[in-house]
PDB file of C-alpha atoms and ligand atoms in Angstrom:
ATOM      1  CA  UNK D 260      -1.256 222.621 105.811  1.00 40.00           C
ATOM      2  CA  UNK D 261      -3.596 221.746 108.978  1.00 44.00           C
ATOM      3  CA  UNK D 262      -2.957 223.948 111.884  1.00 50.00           C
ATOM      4  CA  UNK D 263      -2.594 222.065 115.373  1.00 71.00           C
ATOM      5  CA  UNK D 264      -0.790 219.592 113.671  1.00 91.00           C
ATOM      6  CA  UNK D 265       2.611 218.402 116.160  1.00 95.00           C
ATOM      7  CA  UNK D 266       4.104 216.387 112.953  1.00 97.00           C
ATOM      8  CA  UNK D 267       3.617 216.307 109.705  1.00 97.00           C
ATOM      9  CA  UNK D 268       5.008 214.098 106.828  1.00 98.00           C
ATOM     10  CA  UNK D 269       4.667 215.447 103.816  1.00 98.00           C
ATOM     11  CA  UNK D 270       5.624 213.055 100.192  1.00 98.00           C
ATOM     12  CA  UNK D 271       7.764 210.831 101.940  1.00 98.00           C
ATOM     13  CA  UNK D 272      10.571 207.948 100.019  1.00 98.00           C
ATOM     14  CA  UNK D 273      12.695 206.168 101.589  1.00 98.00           C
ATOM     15  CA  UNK D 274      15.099 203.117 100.129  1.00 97.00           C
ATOM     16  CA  UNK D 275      17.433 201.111 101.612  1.00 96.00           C
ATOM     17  CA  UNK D 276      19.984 200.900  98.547  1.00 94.00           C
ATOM     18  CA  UNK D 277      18.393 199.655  95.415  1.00 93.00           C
ATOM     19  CA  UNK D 278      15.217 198.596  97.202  1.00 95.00           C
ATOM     20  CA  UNK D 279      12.263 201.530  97.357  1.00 96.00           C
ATOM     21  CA  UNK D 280      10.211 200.786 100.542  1.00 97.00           C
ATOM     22  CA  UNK D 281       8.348 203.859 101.395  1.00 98.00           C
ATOM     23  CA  UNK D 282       6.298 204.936  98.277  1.00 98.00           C
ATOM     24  CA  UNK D 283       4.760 209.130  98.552  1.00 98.00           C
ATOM     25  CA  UNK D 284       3.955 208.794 102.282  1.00 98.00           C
ATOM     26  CA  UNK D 285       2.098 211.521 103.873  1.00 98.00           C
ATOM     27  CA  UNK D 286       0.200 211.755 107.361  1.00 98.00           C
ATOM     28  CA  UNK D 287      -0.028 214.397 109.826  1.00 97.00           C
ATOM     29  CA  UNK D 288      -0.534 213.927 113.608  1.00 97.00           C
ATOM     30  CA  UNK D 289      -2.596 216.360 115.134  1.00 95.00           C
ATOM     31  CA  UNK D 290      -0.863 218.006 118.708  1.00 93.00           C
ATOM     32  CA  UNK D 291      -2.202 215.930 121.737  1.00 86.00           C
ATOM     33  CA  UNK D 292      -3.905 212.879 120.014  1.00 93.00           C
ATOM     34  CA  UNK D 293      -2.983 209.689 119.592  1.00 96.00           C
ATOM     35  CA  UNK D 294      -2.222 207.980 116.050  1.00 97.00           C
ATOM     36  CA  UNK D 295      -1.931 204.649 115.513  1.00 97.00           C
ATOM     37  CA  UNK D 296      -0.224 203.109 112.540  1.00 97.00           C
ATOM     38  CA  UNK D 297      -1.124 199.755 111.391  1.00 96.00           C
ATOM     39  CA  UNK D 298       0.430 197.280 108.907  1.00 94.00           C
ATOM     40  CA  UNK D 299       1.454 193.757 108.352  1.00 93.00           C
ATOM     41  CA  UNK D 300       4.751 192.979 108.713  1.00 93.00           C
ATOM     42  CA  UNK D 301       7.113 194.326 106.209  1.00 95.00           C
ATOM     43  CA  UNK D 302       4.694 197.303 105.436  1.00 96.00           C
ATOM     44  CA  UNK D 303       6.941 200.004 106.302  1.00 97.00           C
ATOM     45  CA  UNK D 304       6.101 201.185 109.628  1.00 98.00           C
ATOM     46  CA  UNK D 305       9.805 200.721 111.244  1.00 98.00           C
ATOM     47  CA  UNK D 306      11.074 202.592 108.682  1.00 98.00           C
ATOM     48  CA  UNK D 307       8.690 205.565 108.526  1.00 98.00           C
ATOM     49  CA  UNK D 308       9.323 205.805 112.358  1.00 98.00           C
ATOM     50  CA  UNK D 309      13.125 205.744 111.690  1.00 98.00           C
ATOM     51  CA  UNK D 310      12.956 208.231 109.169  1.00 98.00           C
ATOM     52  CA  UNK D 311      10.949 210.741 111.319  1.00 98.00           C
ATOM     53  CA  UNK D 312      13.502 210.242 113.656  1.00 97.00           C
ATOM     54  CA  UNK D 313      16.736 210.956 111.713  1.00 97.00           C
ATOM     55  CA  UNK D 314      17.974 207.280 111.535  1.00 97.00           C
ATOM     56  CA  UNK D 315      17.298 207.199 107.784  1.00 97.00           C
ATOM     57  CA  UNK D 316      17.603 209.930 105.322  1.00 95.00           C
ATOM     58  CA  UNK D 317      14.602 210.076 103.152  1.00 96.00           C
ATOM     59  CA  UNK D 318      15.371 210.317  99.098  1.00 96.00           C
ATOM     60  CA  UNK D 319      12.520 213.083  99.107  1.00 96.00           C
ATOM     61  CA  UNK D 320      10.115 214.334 101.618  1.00 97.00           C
ATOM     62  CA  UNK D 321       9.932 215.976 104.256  1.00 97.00           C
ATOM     63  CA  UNK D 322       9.340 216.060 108.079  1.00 98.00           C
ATOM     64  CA  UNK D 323       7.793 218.856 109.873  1.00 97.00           C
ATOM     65  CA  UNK D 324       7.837 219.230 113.584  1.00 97.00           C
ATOM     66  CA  UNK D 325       5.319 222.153 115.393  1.00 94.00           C
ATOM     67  CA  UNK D 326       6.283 224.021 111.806  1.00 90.00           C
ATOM     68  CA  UNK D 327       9.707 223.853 111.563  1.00 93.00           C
ATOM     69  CA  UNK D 328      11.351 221.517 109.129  1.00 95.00           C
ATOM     70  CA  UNK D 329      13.245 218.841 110.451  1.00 96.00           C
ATOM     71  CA  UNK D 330      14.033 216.636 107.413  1.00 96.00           C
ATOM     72  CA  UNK D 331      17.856 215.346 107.272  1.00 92.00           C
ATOM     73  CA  UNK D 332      18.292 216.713 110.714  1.00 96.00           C
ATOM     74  CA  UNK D 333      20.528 213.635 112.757  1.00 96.00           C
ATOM     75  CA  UNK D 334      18.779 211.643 115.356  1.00 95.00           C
ATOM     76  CA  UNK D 335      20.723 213.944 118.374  1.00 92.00           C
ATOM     77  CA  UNK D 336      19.650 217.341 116.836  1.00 94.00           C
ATOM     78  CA  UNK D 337      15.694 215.650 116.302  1.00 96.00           C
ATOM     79  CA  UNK D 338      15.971 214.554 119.974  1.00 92.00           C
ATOM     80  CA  UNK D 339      16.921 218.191 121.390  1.00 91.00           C
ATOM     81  CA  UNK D 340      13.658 219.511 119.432  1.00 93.00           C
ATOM     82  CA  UNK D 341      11.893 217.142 121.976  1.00 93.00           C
ATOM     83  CA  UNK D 342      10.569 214.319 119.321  1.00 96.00           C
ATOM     84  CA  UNK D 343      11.654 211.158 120.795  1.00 95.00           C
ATOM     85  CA  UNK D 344      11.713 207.562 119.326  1.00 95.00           C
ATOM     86  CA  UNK D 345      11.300 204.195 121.024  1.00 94.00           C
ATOM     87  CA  UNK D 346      12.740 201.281 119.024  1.00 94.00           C
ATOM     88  CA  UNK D 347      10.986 197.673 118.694  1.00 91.00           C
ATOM     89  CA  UNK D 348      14.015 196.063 120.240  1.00 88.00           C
ATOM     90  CA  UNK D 349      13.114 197.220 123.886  1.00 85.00           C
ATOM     91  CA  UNK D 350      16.919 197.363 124.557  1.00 89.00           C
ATOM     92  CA  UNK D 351      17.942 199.265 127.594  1.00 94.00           C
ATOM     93  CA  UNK D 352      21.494 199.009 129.130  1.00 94.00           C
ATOM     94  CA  UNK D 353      20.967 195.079 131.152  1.00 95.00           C
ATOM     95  CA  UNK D 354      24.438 195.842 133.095  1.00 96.00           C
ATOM     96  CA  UNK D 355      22.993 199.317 134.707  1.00 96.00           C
ATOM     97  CA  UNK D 356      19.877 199.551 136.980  1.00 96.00           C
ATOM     98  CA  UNK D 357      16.964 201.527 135.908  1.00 95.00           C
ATOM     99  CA  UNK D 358      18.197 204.476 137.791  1.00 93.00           C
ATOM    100  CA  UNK D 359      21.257 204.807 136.260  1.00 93.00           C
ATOM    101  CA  UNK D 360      19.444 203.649 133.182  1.00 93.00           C
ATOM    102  CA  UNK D 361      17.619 206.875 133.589  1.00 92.00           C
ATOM    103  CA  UNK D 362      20.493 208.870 135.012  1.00 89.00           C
ATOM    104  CA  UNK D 363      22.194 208.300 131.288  1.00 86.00           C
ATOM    105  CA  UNK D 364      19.734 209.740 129.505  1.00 79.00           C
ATOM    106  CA  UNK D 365      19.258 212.938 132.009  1.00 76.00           C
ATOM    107  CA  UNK D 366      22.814 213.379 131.252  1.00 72.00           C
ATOM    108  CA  UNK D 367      22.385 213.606 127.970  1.00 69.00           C
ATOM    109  CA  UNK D 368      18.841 215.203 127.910  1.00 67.00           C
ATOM    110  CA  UNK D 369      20.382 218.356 130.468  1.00 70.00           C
ATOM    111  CA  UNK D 370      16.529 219.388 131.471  1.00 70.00           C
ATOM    112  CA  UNK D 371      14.920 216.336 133.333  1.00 75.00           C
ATOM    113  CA  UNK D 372      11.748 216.177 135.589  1.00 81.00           C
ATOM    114  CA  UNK D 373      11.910 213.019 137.576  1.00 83.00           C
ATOM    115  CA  UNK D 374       9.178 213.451 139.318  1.00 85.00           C
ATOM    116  CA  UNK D 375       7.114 213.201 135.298  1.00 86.00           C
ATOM    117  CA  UNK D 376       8.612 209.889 135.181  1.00 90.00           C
ATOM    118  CA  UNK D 377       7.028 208.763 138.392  1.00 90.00           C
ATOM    119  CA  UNK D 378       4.091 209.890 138.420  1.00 90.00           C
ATOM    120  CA  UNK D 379       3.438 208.638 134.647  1.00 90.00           C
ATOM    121  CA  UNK D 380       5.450 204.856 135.737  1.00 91.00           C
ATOM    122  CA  UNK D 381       5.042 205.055 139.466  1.00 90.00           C
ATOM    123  CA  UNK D 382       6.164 201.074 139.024  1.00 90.00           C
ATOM    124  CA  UNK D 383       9.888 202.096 138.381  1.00 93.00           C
ATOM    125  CA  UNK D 384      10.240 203.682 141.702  1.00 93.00           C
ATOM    126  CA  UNK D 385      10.687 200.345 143.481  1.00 95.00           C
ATOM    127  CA  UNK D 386      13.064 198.542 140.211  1.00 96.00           C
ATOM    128  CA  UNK D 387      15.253 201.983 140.909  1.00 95.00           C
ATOM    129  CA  UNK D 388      17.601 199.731 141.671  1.00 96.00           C
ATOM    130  CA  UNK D 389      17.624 196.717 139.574  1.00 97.00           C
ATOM    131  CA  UNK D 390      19.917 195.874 136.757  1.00 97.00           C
ATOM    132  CA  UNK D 391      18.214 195.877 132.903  1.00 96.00           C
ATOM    133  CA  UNK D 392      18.799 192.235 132.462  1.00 96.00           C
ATOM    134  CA  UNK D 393      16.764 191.468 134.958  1.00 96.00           C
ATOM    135  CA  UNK D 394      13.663 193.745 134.057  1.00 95.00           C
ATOM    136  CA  UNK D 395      10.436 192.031 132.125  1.00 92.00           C
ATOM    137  CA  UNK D 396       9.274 193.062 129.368  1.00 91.00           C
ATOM    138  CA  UNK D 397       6.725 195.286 130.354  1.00 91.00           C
ATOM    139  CA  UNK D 398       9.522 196.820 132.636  1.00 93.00           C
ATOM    140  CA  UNK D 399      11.783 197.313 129.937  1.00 93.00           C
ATOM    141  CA  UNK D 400       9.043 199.220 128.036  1.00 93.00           C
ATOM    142  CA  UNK D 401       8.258 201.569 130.599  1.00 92.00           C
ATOM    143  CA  UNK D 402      12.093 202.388 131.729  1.00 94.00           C
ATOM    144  CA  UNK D 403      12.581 203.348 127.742  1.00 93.00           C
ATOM    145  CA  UNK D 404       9.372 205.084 127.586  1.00 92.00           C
ATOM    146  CA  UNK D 405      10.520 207.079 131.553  1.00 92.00           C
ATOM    147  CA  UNK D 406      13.829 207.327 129.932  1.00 91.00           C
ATOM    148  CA  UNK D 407      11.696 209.192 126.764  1.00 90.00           C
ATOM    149  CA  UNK D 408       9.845 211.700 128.780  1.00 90.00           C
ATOM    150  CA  UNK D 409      12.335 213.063 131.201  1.00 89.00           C
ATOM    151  CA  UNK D 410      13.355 215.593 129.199  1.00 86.00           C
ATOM    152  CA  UNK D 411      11.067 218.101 127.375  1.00 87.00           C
ATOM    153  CA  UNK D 412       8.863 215.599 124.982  1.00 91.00           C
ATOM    154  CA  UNK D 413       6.270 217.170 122.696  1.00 94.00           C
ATOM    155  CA  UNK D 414       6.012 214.015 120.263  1.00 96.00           C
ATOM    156  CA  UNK D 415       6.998 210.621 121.340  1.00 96.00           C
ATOM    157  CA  UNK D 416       7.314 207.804 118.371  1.00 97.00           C
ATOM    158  CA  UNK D 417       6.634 204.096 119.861  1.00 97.00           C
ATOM    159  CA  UNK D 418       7.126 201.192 117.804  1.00 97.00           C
ATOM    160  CA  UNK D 419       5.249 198.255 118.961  1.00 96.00           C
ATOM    161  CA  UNK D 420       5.127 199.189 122.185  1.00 94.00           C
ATOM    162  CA  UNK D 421       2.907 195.629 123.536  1.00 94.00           C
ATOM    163  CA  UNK D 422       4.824 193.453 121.548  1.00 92.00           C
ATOM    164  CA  UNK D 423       5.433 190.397 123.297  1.00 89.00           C
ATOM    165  CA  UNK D 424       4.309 191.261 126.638  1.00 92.00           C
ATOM    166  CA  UNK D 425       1.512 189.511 128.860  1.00 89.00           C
ATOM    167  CA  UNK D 426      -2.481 191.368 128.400  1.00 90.00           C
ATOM    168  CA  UNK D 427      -2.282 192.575 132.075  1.00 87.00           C
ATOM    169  CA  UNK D 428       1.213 194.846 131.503  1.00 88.00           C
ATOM    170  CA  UNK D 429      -0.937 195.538 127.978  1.00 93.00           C
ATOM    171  CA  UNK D 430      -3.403 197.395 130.096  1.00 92.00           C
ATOM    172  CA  UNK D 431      -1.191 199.050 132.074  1.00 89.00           C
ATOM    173  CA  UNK D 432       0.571 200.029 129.092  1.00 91.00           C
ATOM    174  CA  UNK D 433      -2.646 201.558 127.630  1.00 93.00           C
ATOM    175  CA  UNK D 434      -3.508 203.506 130.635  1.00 92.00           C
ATOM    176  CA  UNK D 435      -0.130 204.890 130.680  1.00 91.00           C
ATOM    177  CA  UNK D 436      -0.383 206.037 126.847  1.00 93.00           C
ATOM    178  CA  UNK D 437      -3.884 207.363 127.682  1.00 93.00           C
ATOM    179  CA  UNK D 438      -2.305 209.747 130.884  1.00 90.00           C
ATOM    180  CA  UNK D 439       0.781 210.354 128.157  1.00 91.00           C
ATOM    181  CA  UNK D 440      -1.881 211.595 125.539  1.00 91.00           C
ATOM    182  CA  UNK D 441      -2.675 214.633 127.537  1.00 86.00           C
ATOM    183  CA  UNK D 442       1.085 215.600 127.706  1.00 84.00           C
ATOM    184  CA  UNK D 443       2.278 215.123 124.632  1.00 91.00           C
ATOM    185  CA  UNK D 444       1.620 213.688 120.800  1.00 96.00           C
ATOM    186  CA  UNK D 445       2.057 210.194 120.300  1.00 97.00           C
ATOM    187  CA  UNK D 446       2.527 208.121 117.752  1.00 98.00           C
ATOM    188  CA  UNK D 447       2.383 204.455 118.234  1.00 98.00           C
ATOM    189  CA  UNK D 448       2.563 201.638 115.917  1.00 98.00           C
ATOM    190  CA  UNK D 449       0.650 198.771 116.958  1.00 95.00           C
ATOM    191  CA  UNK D 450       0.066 195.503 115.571  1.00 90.00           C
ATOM    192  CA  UNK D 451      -2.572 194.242 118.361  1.00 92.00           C
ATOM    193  CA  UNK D 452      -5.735 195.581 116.430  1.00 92.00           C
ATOM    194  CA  UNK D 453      -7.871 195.648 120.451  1.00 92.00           C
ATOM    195  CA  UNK D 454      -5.341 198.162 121.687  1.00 94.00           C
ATOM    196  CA  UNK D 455      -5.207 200.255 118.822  1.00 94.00           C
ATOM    197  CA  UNK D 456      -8.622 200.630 118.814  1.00 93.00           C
ATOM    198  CA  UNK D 457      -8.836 201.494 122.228  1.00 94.00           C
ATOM    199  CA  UNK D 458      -6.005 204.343 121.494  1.00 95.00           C
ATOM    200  CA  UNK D 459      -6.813 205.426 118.890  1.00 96.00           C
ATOM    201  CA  UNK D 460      -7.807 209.268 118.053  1.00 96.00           C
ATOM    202  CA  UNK D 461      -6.933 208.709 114.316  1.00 96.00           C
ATOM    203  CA  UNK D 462      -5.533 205.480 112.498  1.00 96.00           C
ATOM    204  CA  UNK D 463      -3.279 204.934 109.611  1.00 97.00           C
ATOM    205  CA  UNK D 464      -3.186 201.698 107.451  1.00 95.00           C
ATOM    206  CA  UNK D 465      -0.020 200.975 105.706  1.00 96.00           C
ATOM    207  CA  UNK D 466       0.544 198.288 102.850  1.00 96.00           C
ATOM    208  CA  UNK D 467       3.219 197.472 100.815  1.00 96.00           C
ATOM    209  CA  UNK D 468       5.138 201.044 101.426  1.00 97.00           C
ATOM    210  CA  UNK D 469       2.315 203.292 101.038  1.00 97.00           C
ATOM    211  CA  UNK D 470      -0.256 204.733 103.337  1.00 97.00           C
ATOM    212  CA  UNK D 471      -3.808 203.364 102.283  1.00 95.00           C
ATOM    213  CA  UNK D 472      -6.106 204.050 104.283  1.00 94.00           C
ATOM    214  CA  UNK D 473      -6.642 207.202 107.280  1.00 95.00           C
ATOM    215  CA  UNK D 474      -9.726 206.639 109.563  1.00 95.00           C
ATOM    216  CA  UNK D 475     -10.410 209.577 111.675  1.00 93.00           C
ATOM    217  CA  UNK D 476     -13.524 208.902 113.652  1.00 90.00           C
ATOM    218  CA  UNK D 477     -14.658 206.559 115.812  1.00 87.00           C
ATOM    219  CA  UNK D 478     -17.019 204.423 113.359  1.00 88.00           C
ATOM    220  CA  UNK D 479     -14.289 203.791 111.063  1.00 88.00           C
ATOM    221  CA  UNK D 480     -11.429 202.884 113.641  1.00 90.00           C
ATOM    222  CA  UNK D 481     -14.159 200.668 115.280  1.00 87.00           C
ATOM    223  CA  UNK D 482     -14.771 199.175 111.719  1.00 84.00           C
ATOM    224  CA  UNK D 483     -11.438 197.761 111.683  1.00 81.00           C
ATOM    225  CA  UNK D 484     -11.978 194.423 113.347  1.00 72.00           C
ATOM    226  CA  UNK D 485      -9.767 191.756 112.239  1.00 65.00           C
ATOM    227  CA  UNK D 486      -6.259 191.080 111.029  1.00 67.00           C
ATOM    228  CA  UNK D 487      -7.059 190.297 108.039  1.00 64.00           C
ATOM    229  CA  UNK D 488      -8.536 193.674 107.371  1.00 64.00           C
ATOM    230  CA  UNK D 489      -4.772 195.018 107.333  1.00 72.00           C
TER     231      UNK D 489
HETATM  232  N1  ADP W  55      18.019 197.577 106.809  1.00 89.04           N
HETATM  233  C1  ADP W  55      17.274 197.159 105.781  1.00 89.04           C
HETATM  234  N2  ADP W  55      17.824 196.878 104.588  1.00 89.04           N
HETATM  235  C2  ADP W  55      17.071 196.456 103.542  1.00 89.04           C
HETATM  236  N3  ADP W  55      15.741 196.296 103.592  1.00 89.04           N
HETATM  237  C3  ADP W  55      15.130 196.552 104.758  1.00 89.04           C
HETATM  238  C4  ADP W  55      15.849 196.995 105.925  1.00 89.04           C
HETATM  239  N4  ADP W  55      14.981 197.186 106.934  1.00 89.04           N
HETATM  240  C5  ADP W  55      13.763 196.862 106.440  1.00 89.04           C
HETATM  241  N5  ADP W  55      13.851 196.486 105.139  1.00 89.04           N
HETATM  242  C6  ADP W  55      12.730 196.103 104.260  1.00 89.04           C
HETATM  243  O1  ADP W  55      11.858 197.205 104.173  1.00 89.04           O
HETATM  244  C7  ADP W  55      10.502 196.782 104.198  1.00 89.04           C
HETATM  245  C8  ADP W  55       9.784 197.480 105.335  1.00 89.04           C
HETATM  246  O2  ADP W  55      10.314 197.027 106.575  1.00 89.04           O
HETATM  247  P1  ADP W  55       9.877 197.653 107.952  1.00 89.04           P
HETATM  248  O3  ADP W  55       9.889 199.121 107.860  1.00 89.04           O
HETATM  249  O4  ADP W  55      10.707 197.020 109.016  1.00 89.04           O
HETATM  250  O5  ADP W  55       8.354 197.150 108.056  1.00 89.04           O
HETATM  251  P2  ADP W  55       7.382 196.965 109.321  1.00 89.04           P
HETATM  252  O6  ADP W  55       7.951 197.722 110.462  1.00 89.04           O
HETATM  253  O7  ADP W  55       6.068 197.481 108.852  1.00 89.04           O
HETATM  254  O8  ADP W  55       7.329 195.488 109.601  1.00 89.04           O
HETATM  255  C9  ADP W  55      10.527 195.272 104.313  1.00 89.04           C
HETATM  256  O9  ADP W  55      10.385 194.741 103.028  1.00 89.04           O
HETATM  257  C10 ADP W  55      11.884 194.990 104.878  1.00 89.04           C
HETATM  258  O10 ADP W  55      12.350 193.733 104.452  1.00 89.04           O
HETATM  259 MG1   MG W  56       8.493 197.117 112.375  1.00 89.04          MG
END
């Protein structure tokens, strides 16, 4: 087992009923790096994230978090070990404003450093008090991932974090994961192949349920040009 690594998946399968979808899958994501997960559409990638995270019990595997094994652990108890996931769906409460928003999950988090959340997302500071309806995008993505890292975070799971959202909240986006890097792990699937290149300290390619390729320098991240390489 590689030493430094924040999370490790060892042999993973996961199936939703009848239907196998994640076939053997094993990565490990060194502490303070950023990996990237790529993948057409119906790879797997959701699911792998959700099964990290407790929202799906794998049918063998398992998930190991700074050395402890988390595997079959429920989303609340993977949470409190500071491994937090952001959903595709970008859903925050629309009815509360991004303070309360945030005020939620301090509740629930008990340790909270507000001043983390600002200095990472210094743009939520003046939508404080705006409902979630009326958020963009972009806005959305950075209350969930402020919402993410108020509490103690030591691995944070995004999935498709740019999804969606114009290239100029991309970039901001990007510089915020690159600050975020130095904090914590993260672990970010990403179908825009320019921004996980820029990310990326490692890349994994998933097809079809299984992990098929792992690119861990520069020349072969770079190397993976087009979307039709996926
Ligand atoms: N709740 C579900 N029930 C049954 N099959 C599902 C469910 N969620 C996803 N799948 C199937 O699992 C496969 C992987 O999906 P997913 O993990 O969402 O892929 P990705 O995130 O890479 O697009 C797909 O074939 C998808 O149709
Ligand atoms: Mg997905």
């Amino acid at each position: 087992m590689a030493t430094g690594a924040a999370l490790q998946v060892n042999n993973m399968n996961v199936s939703y009923g009848e239907s196998r979808v994640l076939f053997d899958a094993s990565l490990t994501f060194p502490a303070s790096a950023v990996s990237v997960i790529v993948g057409r559409n119906g790879a797997g990638k959701t699911t792998l994230l959700k099964a990290i995270a407790g929202f799906l019990k794998p049918g063998s595997g398992s998930v190991v978090l700074g050395g402890d094994e988390i595997t079959g652990l429920r989303p609340y108890q993977v949470v409190r070990k500071g491994l937090k996931y952001i959903p595709q769906d970008k859903e925050v409460f629309s009815d509360l404003t991004v303070r309360e928003n945030l005020e939620l999950a301090s509740y629930a988090m008990k340790d909270h450093d507000w001043s983390k959340v600002l200095r990472y997302f210094p743009k939520l500071q003046q939508l404080m008090h705006r409902k979630g309806a009326y958020l963009s995008g972009g806005e959305r993505q950075m209350l969930m991932m402020g919402r993410a890292i108020l509490g103690k975070t030591h691995v944070l799971l995004v999935d498709e974090p740019t999804e969606g959202l114009a290239p100029s909240i991309v970039q901001d986006l990007v510089a915020a994961f690159k600050q975020l890097a130095s904090h914590c792990t993260l672990v970010l699937v990403e179908q825009n192949l320019a921004v996980a290149r820029e990310l990326a300290d490692q890349l994994y390619l998933m097809k079809e349920g299984k992990v098929v390729a792992h690119l861990a320098d520069r020349a072969g991240i770079e190397s993976l040009a087009f979307e039709k390489d996926l």
